[in-house]
Coordinates of C-alpha atoms in Angstrom, one line a residue:
X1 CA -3.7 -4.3 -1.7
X2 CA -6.6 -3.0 0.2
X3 CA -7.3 -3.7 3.7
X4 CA -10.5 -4.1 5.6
X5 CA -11.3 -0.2 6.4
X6 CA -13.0 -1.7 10.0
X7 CA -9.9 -1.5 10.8
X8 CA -8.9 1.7 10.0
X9 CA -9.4 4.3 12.8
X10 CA -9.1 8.1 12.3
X11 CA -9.5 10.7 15.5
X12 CA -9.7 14.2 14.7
X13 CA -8.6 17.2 17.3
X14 CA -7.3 14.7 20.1
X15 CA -5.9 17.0 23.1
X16 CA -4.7 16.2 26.4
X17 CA -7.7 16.6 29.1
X18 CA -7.2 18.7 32.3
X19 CA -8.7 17.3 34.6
X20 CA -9.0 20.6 37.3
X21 CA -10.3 18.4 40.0
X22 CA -7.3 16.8 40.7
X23 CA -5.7 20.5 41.2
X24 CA -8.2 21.6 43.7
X25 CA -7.7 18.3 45.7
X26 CA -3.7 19.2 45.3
X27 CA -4.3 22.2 46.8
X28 CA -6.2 21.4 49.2
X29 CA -4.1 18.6 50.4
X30 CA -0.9 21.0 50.5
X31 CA -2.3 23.2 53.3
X32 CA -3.2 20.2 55.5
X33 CA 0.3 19.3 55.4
X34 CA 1.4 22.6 56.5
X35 CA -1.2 22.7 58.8
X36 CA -0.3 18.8 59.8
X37 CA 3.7 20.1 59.8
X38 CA 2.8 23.3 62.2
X39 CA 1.0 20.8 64.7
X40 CA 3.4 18.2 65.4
X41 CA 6.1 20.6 65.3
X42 CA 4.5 22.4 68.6
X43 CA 3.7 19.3 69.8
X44 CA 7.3 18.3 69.5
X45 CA 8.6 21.2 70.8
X46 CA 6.7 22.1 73.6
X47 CA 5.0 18.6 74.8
X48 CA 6.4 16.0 77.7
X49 CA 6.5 13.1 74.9
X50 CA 8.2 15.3 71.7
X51 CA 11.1 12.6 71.3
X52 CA 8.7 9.5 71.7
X53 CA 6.5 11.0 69.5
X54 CA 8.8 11.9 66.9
X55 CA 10.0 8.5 66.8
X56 CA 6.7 6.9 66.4
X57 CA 6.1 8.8 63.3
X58 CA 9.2 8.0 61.8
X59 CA 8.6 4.4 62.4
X60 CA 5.1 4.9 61.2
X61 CA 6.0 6.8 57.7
X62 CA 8.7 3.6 56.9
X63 CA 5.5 1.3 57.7
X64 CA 3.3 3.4 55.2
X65 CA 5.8 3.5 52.6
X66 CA 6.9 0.0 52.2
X67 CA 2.7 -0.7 52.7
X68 CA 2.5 1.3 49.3
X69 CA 5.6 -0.3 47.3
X70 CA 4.3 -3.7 48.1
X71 CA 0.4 -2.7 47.0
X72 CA 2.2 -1.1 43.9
X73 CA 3.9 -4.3 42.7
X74 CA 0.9 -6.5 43.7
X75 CA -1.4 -4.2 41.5
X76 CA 0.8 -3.9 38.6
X77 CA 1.3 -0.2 38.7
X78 CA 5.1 -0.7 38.9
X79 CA 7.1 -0.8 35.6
X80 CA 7.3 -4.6 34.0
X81 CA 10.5 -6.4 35.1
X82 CA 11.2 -7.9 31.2
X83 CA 13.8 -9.6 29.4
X84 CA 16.8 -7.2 28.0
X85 CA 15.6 -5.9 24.5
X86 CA 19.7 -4.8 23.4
X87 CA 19.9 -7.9 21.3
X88 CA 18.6 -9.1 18.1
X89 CA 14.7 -8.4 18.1
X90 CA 13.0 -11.7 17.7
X91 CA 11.9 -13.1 14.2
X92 CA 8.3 -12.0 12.9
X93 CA 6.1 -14.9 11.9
X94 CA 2.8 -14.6 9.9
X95 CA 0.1 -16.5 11.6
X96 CA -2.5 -16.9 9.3
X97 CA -5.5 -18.1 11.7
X98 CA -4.6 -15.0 13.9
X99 CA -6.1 -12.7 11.2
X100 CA -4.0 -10.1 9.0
X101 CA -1.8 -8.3 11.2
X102 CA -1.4 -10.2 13.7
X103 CA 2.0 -12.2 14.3
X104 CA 3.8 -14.2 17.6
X105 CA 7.4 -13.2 18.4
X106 CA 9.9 -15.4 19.3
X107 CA 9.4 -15.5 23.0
X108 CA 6.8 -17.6 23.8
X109 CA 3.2 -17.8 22.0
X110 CA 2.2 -14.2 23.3
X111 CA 0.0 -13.1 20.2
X112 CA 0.8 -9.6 19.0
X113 CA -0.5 -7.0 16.4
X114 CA 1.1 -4.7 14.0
X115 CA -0.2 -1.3 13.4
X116 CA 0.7 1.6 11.2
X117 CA 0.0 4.8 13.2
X118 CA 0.6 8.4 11.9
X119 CA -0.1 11.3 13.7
X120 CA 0.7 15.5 14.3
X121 CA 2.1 16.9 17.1
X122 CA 3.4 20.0 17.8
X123 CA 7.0 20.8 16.7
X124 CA 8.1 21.7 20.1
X125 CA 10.7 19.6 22.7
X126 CA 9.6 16.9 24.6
X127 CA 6.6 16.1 22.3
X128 CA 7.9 13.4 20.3
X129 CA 9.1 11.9 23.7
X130 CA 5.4 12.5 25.7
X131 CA 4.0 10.4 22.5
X132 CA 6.8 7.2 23.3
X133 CA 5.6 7.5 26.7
X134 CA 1.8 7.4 26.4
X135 CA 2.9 4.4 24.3
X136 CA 5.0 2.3 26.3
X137 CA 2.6 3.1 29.4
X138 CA 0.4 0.0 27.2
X139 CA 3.6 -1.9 26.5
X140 CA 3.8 -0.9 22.9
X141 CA 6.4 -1.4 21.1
X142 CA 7.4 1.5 18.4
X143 CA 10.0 -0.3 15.4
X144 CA 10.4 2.4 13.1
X145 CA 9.2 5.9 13.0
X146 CA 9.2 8.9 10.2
X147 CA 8.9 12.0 10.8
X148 CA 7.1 14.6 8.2
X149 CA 8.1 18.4 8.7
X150 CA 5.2 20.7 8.6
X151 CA 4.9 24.5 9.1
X152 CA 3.3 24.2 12.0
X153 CA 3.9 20.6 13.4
X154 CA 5.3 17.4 12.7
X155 CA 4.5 14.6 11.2
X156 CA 5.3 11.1 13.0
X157 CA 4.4 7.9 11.3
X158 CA 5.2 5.0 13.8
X159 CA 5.3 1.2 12.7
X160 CA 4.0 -0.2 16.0
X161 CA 3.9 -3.8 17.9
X162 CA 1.1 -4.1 20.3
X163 CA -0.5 -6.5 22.8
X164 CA -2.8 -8.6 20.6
X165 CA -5.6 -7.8 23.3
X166 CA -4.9 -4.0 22.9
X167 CA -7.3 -2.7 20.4
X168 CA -6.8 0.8 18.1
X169 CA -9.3 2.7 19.9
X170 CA -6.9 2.3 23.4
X171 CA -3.6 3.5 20.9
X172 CA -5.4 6.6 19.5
X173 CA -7.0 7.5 22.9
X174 CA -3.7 7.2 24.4
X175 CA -2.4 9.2 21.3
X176 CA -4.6 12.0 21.7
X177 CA -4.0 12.4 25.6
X178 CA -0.6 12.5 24.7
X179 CA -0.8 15.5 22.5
X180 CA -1.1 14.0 19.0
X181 CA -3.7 15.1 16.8
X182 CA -5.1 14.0 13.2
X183 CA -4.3 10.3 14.6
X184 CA -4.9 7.6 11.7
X185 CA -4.2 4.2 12.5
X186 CA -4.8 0.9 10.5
X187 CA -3.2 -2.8 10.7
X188 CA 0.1 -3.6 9.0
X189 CA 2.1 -6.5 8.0
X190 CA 5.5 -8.0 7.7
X191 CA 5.8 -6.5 4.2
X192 CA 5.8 -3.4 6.5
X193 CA 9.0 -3.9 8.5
X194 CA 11.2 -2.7 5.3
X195 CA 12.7 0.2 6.3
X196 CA 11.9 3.4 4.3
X197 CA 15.2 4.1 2.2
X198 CA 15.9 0.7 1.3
X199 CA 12.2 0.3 0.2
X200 CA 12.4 3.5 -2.0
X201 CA 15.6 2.5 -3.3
X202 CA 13.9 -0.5 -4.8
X203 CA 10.9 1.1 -6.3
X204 CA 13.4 3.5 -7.7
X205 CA 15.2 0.3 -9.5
X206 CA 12.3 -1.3 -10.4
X207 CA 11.3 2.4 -12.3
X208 CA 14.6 2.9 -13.7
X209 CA 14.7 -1.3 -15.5
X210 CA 11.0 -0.8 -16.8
X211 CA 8.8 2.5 -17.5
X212 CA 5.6 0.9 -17.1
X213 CA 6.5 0.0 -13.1
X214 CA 6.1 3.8 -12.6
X215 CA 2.4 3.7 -11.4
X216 CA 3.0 0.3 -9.3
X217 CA 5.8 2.2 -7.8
X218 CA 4.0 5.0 -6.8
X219 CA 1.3 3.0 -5.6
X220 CA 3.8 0.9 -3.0
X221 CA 5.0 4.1 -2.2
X222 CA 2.1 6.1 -1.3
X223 CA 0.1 3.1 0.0
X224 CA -3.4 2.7 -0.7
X225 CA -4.5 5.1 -3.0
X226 CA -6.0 5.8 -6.4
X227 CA -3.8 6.8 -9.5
X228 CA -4.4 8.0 -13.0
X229 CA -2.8 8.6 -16.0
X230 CA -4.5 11.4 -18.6
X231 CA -2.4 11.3 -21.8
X232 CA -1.7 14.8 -23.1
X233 CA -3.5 14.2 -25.7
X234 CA -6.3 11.6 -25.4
X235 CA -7.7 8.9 -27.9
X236 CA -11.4 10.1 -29.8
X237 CA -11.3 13.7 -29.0
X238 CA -11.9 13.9 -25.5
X239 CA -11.0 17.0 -23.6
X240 CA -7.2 17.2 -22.9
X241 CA -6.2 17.4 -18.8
X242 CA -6.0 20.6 -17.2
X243 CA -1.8 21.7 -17.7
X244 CA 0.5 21.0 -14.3
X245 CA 3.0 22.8 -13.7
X246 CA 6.5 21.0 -13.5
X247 CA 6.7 21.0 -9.9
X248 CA 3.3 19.8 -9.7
X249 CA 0.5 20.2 -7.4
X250 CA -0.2 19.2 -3.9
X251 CA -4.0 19.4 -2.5
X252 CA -4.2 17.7 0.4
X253 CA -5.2 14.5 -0.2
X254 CA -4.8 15.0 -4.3
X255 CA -1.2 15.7 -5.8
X256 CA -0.9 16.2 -9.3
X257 CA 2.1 15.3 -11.1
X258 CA 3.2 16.1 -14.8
X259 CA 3.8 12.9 -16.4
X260 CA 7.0 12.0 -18.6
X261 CA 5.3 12.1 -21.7
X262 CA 3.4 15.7 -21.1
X263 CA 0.4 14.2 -19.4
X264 CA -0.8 14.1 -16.1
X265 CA -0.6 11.8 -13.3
X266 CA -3.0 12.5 -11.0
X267 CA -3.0 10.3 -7.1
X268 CA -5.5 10.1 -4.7
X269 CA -5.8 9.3 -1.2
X270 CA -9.2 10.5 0.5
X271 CA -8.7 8.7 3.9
X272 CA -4.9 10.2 4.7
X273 CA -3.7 13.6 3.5
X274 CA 0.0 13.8 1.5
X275 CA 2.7 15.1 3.1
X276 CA 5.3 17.6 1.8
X277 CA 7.6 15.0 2.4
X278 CA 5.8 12.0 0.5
X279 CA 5.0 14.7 -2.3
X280 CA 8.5 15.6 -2.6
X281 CA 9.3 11.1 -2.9
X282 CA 6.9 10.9 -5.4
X283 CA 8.0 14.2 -7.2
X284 CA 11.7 12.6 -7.4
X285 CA 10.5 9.0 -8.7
X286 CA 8.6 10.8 -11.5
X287 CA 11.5 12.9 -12.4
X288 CA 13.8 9.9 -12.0
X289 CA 11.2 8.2 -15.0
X290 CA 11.5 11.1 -17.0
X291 CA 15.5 11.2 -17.4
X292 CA 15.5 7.9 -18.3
X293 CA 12.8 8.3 -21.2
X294 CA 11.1 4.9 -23.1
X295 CA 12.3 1.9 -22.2
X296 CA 11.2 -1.9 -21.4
X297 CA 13.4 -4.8 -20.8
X298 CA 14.3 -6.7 -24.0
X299 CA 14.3 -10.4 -22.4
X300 CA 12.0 -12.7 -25.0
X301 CA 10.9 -16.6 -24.8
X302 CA 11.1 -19.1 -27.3
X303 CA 7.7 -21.2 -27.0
X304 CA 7.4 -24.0 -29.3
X305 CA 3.4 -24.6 -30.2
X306 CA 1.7 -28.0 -30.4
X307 CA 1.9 -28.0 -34.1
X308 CA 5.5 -27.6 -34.4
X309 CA 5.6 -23.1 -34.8
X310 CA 8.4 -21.7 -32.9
X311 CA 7.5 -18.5 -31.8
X312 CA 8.4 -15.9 -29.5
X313 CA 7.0 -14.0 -26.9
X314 CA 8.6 -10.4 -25.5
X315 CA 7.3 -7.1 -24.2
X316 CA 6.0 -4.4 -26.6
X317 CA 6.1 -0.7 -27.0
X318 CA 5.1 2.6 -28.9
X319 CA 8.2 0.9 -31.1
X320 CA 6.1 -1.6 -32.2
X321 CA 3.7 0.7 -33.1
X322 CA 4.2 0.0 -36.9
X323 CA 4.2 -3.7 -36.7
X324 CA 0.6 -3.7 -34.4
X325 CA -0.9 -1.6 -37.4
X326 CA 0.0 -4.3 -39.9
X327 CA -1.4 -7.2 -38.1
X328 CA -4.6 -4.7 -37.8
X329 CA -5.0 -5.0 -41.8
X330 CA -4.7 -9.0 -41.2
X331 CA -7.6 -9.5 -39.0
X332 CA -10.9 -9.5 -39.9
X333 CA -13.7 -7.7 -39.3
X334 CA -15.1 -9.7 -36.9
X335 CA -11.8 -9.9 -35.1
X336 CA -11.4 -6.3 -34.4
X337 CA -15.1 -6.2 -33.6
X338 CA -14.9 -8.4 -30.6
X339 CA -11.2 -7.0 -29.4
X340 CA -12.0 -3.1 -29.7
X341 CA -16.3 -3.0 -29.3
X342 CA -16.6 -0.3 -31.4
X343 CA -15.6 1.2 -35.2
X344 CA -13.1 -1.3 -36.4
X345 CA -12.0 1.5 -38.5
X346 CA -10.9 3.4 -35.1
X347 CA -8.8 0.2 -33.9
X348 CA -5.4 2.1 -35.4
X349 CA -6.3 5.0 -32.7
X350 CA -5.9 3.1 -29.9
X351 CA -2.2 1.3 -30.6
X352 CA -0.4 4.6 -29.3
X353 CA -2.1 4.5 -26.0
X354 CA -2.2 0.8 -25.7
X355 CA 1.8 0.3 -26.5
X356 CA 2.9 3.1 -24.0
X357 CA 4.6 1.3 -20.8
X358 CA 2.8 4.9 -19.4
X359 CA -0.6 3.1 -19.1
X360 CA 0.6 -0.2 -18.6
X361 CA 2.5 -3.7 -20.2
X362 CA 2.1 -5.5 -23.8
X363 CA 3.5 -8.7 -24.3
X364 CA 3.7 -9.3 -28.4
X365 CA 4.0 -12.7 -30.1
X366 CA 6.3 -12.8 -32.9
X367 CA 7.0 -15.5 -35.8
X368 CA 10.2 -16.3 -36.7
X369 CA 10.0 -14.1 -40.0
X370 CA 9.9 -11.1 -37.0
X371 CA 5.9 -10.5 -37.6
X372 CA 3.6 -9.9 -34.8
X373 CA 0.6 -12.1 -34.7
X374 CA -0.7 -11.9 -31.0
X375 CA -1.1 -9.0 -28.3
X376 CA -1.2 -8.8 -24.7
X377 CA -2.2 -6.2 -22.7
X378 CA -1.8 -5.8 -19.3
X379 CA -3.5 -2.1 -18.4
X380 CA -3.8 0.3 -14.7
X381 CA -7.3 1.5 -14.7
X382 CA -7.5 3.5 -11.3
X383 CA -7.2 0.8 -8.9
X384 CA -8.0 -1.9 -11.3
X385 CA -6.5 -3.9 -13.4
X386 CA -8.0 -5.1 -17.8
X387 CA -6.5 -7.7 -19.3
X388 CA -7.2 -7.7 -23.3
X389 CA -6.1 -9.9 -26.1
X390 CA -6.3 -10.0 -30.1
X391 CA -5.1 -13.0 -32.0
X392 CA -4.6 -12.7 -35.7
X393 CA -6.8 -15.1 -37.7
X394 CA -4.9 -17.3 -39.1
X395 CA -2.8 -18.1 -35.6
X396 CA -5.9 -18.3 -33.2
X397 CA -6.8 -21.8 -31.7
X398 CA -3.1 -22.5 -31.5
X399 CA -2.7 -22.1 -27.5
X400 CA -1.4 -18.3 -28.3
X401 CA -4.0 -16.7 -26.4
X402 CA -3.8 -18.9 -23.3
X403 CA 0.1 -18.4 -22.9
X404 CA -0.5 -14.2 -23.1
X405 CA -3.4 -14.2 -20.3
X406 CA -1.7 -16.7 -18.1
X407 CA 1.9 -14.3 -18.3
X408 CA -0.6 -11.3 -18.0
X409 CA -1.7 -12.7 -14.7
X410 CA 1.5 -13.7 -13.6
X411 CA 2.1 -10.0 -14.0
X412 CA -0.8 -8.9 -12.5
X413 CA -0.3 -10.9 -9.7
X414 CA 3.4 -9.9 -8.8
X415 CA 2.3 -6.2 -9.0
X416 CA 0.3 -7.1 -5.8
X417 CA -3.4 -6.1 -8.0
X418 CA -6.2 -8.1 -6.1
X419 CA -8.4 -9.1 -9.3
X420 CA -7.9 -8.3 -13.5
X421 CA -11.5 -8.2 -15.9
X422 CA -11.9 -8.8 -19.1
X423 CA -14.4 -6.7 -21.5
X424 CA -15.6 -8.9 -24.3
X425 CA -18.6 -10.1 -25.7
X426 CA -20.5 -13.4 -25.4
X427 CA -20.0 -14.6 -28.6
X428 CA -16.1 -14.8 -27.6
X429 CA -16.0 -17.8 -27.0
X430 CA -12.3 -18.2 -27.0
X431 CA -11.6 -15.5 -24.8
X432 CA -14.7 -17.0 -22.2
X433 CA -12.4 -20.0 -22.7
X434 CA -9.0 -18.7 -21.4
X435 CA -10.1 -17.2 -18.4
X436 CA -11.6 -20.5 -17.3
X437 CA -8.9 -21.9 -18.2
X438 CA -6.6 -20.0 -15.4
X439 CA -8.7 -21.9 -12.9
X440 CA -9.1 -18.5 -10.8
X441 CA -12.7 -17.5 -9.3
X442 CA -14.5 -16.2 -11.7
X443 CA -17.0 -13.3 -11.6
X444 CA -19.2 -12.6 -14.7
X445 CA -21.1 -9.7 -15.4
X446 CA -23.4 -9.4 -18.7
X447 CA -24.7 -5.8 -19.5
X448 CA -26.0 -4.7 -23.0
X449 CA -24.6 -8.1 -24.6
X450 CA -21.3 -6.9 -23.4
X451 CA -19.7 -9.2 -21.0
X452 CA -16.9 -8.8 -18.0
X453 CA -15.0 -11.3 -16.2
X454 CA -13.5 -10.2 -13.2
X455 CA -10.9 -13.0 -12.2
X456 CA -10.0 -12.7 -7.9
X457 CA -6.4 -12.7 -7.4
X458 CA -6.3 -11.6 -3.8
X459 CA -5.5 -15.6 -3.0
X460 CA -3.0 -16.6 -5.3
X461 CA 0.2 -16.1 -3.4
X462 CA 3.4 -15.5 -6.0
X463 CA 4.7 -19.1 -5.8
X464 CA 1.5 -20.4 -6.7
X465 CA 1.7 -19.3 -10.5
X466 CA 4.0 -21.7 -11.4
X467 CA 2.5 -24.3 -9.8
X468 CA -1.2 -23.6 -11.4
X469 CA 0.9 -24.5 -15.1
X470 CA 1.3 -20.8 -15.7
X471 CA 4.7 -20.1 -17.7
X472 CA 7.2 -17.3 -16.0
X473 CA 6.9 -14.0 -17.3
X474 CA 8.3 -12.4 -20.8
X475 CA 10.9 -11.2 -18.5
X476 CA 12.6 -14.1 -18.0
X477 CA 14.0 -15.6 -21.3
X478 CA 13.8 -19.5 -22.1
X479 CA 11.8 -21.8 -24.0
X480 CA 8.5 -23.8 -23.1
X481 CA 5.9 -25.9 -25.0
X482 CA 2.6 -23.4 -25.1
X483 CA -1.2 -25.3 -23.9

């Protein structure tokens, strides 16, 4: 999700240099010309040789200027004689030893680069148009571009193919001579080359068949950036979030949004500030969420366990909010302990927040009397990611806890999140064991007896979740034998 920030460039105050050398050399070189012109005209006119003369210099000029077309080819300074680009623009193909961003086109092996580029310019004509030449002048080609309105300027976010030799600094310098200003460039990918409305359209669908996809969306949306969800009213008496109006708030690079259950959503984005326009997108898919109310998809799987148990598997909700409570008074003591780290008598309080698709997804295990014996949950903490688990007693050591985390990963992993932790303790043995058993890297951290275990996801590409033995996600329905 992130991307290395070395290769993130931000100029600041670009403007075009005038250079008022070149005038005075202008200037002076228009009055030896006249002076030049006034000379040979008397000569001309009132010498024995004026016709021989006169033809000399004509022959002479012709000389000088096919001298200078031939040193302009030879020195490159004439405009590229290339291929027609009015057909089908080659294929993109990732080329993973070129480094990320980097990809060959279809004619020949020429390496290229893409970059994301966004920059202000003045809202004025011929602007946009002095920008596109500044950038072809280093053979750059610009694929998409967006344009943000502003009160005093524009807005223009280019998707860009470059040179693969042409480095950021060269774009932004050429940028800023060009009249942009604010100029923040960093490497893209093929992901990239989506266009913008049928990319919001399918973060829009993804919102509308699941609420918890809300944050995700915005995420993919707004690009890399921070987001929080504050519940209205939160969990142990902490101080409730400061009250947003409906149409929200927009701070530069901080927009606050009222969330769909009376919270707040609050995103971040220090290195890049929002746009009236990308405040408005993100405005819409949050209202979008909020028409549509509660909802997850109500696809289950049928899992049959080693000792013969069918159960099932599905995604859970504040609906469940009942059933979660009852398998509460079934566990023991020690159970709660090591799932909640605190009170167990203050496990109920943290159902409501843990079962909202607001904060993120639950996967339940039910028998086939309809009672919930396992969860799963999958939650958005900033830009991380917790996986948590609780088991009842007399179902653990059955495989149950294995199949949640692995579909809690899959999860994680199609979301695009780069790592999920774990907060337990070291005595959890069968937690320990479950992570391990995803065959991930594994990152352990041991503070105050309690311990986290950061699995790396960042190079587990989607297809490999199958192929590791992990089981598709509650979203699909069927029926597998559980580990």
């Amino acid at each position: 999700m992130n991307r290395d920030m070395s290769d993130v460039t931000r100029t600041r105050n670009g403007r075009p240099v005038h250079h008022w050398r070149r005038d005075v050399v202008e200037l002076a070189a228009l009055f030896t010309a006249v002076a030049v012109a006034d000379a040979v005209a008397n000569l001309v006119g009132h010498g024995p040789d004026g016709p021989a003369l006169l033809v000399i210099s004509a022959l002479v000029l012709a000389a000088t200027a096919g001298f200078h077309v031939w040193w302009a080819r030879r020195s490159g300074h004439a405009p590229p004689v290339t291929d027609s680009d009015t057909g089908a623009r080659p294929a993109v193909t990732e080329t993973r030893q070129a480094g990320p961003g980097t990809d060959t086109s279809g004619t020949g092996d020429r390496a290229s680069t893409l970059w994301r580029l966004r920059t202000t310019v003045r809202d004025e004509p011929g602007s946009l148009a002095a920008l596109c030449g500044a950038l072809a002048g280093h053979r750059v080609d610009i694929l998409s571009l967006q344009t943000h309105p502003l009160g005093d300027g524009t807005v223009d976010e280019f998707l860009l193919r470059s040179p693969g030799e042409l480095i950021a600094g060269e774009i932004t310098r050429a940028v800023a001579l060009a009249g942009g200003t604010d100029t923040w460039i960093e490497r893209a990918d093929a992901h990239d080359l989506v266009d913008a409305p049928t990319r919001v359209l399918g973060l829009a669908t993804r919102t509308a068949l699941d609420a918890a996809e809300l944050p995700l969306a915005l995420r993919q949306l707004l690009g890399r950036c921070t987001i929080r969800s504050l519940p209205a009213h939160p969990v142990g008496g902490a101080r409730s979030p400061e009250a947003v109006p409906v149409e929200g708030v927009l701070e530069d690079t901080v927009m606050r949004l009222r969330a769909p259950e009376g919270g707040v959503i609050t995103v971040e984005r220090p290195y890049l500030p929002f746009t009236p326009t990308e405040f408005a997108r993100a405005r819409a898919l949050v209202e979008l969420d909020t028409r549509l109310g509660p909802r997850i998809p109500r696809s289950q799987d049928v899992i049959s366990l080693p000792a013969g148990n069918e159960i099932t598997v599905r995604r859970a909700d504040t609906g469940d909010l009942e059933a979660a409570r009852a398998m509460h008074e079934r566990c023991s003591s020690r159970t709660l302990g090591l799932r909640y780290h605190g009170p167990v008598g203050d496990a109920d309080r943290y159902l409501n927040h843990l079962l909202s698709p607001r904060f993120g997804r639950t996967l339940a295990v039910q028998t086939a009397s309809g009672r919930i014996v396992g969860l799963g949950h999958l939650l958005w903490d900033g830009d991380e990611t917790e996986v948590a688990l609780l088991v009842e007693d007399d179902w653990q050591r059955r495989g149950i806890g294995s199949e949640l985390l692995g579909r809690l990963v899959r999860m994680a992993v199609e979301a695009g999140c780069e790592s999920v932790y774990a907060v337990t303790q070291a005595s959890n043995t069968g937690m320990v064991a479950a992570m391990r058993g995803l065959g991930l890297p594994l990152d352990y951290q041991i503070e105050e007896g309690t311990l986290v275990i950061t699995a790396r996801l960042e190079a587990v590409p989607g297809d490999a979740v199958t192929a590791m033995g992990w089981l598709s996600s509650a979203g699909d329905a069927g029926r597998a034998e559980a580990p």
